[in-house]
CSV table of C-alpha atoms in Angstrom, one decimal:
chain,number,residue,atom,x,y,z
A,22,UNK,CA,152.8,142.0,74.8
A,23,UNK,CA,153.3,140.8,70.4
A,24,UNK,CA,152.9,137.1,71.4
A,25,UNK,CA,149.7,138.3,73.9
A,26,UNK,CA,147.7,140.2,71.6
A,27,UNK,CA,148.6,137.6,68.9
A,28,UNK,CA,147.4,134.3,71.5
A,29,UNK,CA,144.0,136.4,72.2
A,30,UNK,CA,143.4,137.0,68.3
A,31,UNK,CA,143.4,133.5,67.7
A,32,UNK,CA,141.3,132.4,70.9
A,33,UNK,CA,139.0,134.9,69.5
A,34,UNK,CA,138.6,133.8,65.9
A,35,UNK,CA,138.3,129.9,67.4
A,36,UNK,CA,136.1,130.6,69.8
A,37,UNK,CA,133.8,133.5,67.9
A,38,UNK,CA,132.1,130.6,65.8
A,39,UNK,CA,130.3,128.8,68.6
A,40,UNK,CA,129.0,132.2,70.0
A,41,UNK,CA,127.3,133.3,66.8
A,42,UNK,CA,125.6,129.7,65.4
A,43,UNK,CA,122.0,128.7,66.0
A,44,UNK,CA,121.4,127.4,69.7
A,45,UNK,CA,119.3,123.9,69.6
A,46,UNK,CA,119.2,123.7,73.2
A,47,UNK,CA,115.5,125.2,72.6
A,48,UNK,CA,113.9,122.8,70.6
A,49,UNK,CA,115.6,120.2,73.2
A,50,UNK,CA,113.7,121.1,75.6
A,51,UNK,CA,110.3,121.7,73.5
A,52,UNK,CA,110.8,118.7,72.5
A,53,UNK,CA,111.0,117.1,76.2
A,54,UNK,CA,108.4,119.2,77.7
A,55,UNK,CA,106.0,118.1,74.5
A,56,UNK,CA,106.1,113.9,74.9
A,57,UNK,CA,103.4,113.2,72.8
A,58,UNK,CA,104.0,115.0,69.6
A,59,UNK,CA,107.5,113.8,69.4
A,60,UNK,CA,108.7,113.4,65.9
A,61,UNK,CA,110.2,109.7,64.8
A,62,UNK,CA,113.4,111.0,63.4
A,63,UNK,CA,116.2,112.3,65.7
A,64,UNK,CA,118.2,114.1,64.8
A,65,UNK,CA,121.2,114.0,67.3
A,66,UNK,CA,124.3,116.9,67.1
A,67,UNK,CA,127.4,115.1,69.0
A,68,UNK,CA,129.6,118.7,69.3
A,69,UNK,CA,131.7,120.5,71.4
A,70,UNK,CA,133.5,124.2,70.9
A,71,UNK,CA,137.1,122.6,71.1
A,72,UNK,CA,136.0,120.1,67.9
A,73,UNK,CA,136.9,121.2,64.2
A,74,UNK,CA,134.8,118.4,61.9
A,75,UNK,CA,132.3,120.3,64.3
A,76,UNK,CA,133.1,124.0,62.6
A,77,UNK,CA,132.4,121.8,59.8
A,78,UNK,CA,129.6,120.6,59.6
A,79,UNK,CA,127.6,122.5,61.9
A,80,UNK,CA,126.9,125.4,59.3
A,81,UNK,CA,126.4,122.9,56.9
A,82,UNK,CA,123.8,121.4,59.1
A,83,UNK,CA,122.2,124.7,59.7
A,84,UNK,CA,122.0,125.9,56.8
A,85,UNK,CA,120.0,122.9,55.8
A,86,UNK,CA,118.0,122.9,59.0
A,87,UNK,CA,116.4,126.3,58.2
A,88,UNK,CA,114.7,124.1,54.6
A,89,UNK,CA,113.4,121.3,57.5
A,90,UNK,CA,111.9,123.3,60.0
A,91,UNK,CA,108.4,122.3,59.1
A,92,UNK,CA,109.3,118.2,58.6
A,93,UNK,CA,108.9,115.7,61.5
A,94,UNK,CA,112.0,115.8,63.1
A,95,UNK,CA,113.7,116.3,66.5
A,96,UNK,CA,116.7,118.3,66.4
A,97,UNK,CA,118.8,117.0,69.4
A,98,UNK,CA,122.1,119.3,70.3
A,99,UNK,CA,124.9,117.4,73.1
A,100,UNK,CA,127.5,120.0,73.6
A,101,UNK,CA,130.4,118.6,75.3
A,102,UNK,CA,131.9,121.9,75.7
A,103,UNK,CA,133.6,122.3,79.2
A,104,UNK,CA,130.7,123.5,81.2
A,105,UNK,CA,127.6,122.4,79.4
A,106,UNK,CA,128.1,119.2,79.8
A,107,UNK,CA,125.4,119.3,82.6
A,108,UNK,CA,122.3,117.2,81.9
A,109,UNK,CA,123.3,116.0,78.9
A,110,UNK,CA,122.6,112.4,80.2
A,111,UNK,CA,119.2,113.1,81.4
A,112,UNK,CA,118.5,115.1,78.3
A,113,UNK,CA,119.3,112.2,76.6
A,114,UNK,CA,117.2,109.6,78.7
A,115,UNK,CA,114.2,112.1,78.4
A,116,UNK,CA,115.1,112.0,74.9
A,117,UNK,CA,114.4,107.8,75.0
A,118,UNK,CA,118.5,107.6,73.3
A,119,UNK,CA,120.5,106.8,76.0
A,120,UNK,CA,121.7,103.9,74.7
A,121,UNK,CA,122.8,106.3,71.7
A,122,UNK,CA,124.3,108.5,74.0
A,123,UNK,CA,125.9,106.1,76.0
A,124,UNK,CA,127.7,104.6,73.2
A,125,UNK,CA,129.1,108.5,71.9
A,126,UNK,CA,129.0,110.2,74.9
A,127,UNK,CA,132.2,112.2,75.0
A,128,UNK,CA,132.7,111.8,70.3
A,129,UNK,CA,132.1,115.1,68.5
A,130,UNK,CA,131.9,116.3,65.4
A,131,UNK,CA,129.0,113.9,63.8
A,132,UNK,CA,124.7,114.0,63.4
A,133,UNK,CA,123.0,110.7,64.1
A,134,UNK,CA,120.0,110.0,61.8
A,135,UNK,CA,118.2,107.4,64.9
A,136,UNK,CA,114.8,106.0,64.6
A,137,UNK,CA,112.9,107.2,67.7
A,138,UNK,CA,111.0,103.8,68.0
A,139,UNK,CA,113.1,101.4,67.8
A,140,UNK,CA,116.8,103.2,69.0
A,141,UNK,CA,118.1,102.4,65.4
A,142,UNK,CA,121.0,104.3,63.6
A,143,UNK,CA,119.9,104.9,60.2
A,144,UNK,CA,122.5,107.1,59.1
A,145,UNK,CA,126.0,108.9,60.6
A,146,UNK,CA,126.5,112.9,59.2
A,147,UNK,CA,130.0,113.8,59.5
A,148,UNK,CA,132.3,117.0,57.6
A,149,UNK,CA,132.7,114.3,54.6
A,150,UNK,CA,128.7,115.2,53.8
A,151,UNK,CA,128.0,118.7,51.9
A,152,UNK,CA,124.8,120.4,52.0
A,153,UNK,CA,123.0,118.4,49.6
A,154,UNK,CA,124.0,115.1,50.8
A,155,UNK,CA,122.7,116.6,53.9
A,156,UNK,CA,119.9,116.8,52.6
A,157,UNK,CA,119.6,113.7,50.9
A,158,UNK,CA,119.6,111.9,53.9
A,159,UNK,CA,117.2,113.8,55.7
A,160,UNK,CA,115.0,113.2,52.8
A,161,UNK,CA,115.9,109.5,52.5
A,162,UNK,CA,115.1,108.1,56.0
A,163,UNK,CA,112.3,111.2,56.2
A,164,UNK,CA,110.4,108.6,53.4
A,165,UNK,CA,111.9,105.5,55.6
A,166,UNK,CA,109.5,107.2,58.6
A,167,UNK,CA,106.4,108.0,56.8
A,168,UNK,CA,106.5,104.2,55.2
A,169,UNK,CA,107.2,102.4,58.1
A,170,UNK,CA,104.8,104.6,60.0
A,171,UNK,CA,101.9,103.4,57.2
A,172,UNK,CA,102.7,100.0,57.2
A,173,UNK,CA,102.4,100.6,60.9
A,174,UNK,CA,106.1,99.0,62.1
């Protein structure tokens, strides 16, 4: 009986953060339905509820994301949790990220910063990045995108 209670407690502690974290799905759906205003910089999170690295990086990204709500960044989340995988490939195709999705599908615990127009992966943000480093990466690549747009590239 005690073992059962301990196991239930551990499962609740392990799974609970996934239910209380912010949800990017609505942002991804909104960007798919409005292709004319798609930002060029894409922040694509590859995550799953069973991924320990995701538990480290997701709270950091969520905290930083709040500061970039008005920025020209398309936030996309690919959730590989069992039972949630349906439609991910179609979402990747609608976002113009199919080749990157096919390369990284099934891998979790990171976020890619991608140029939507060229398909180039600028940077892979991992659990080794702190909040300040994530901000620096976003600022750096937003600046690069602004310069590319100004040059007409």
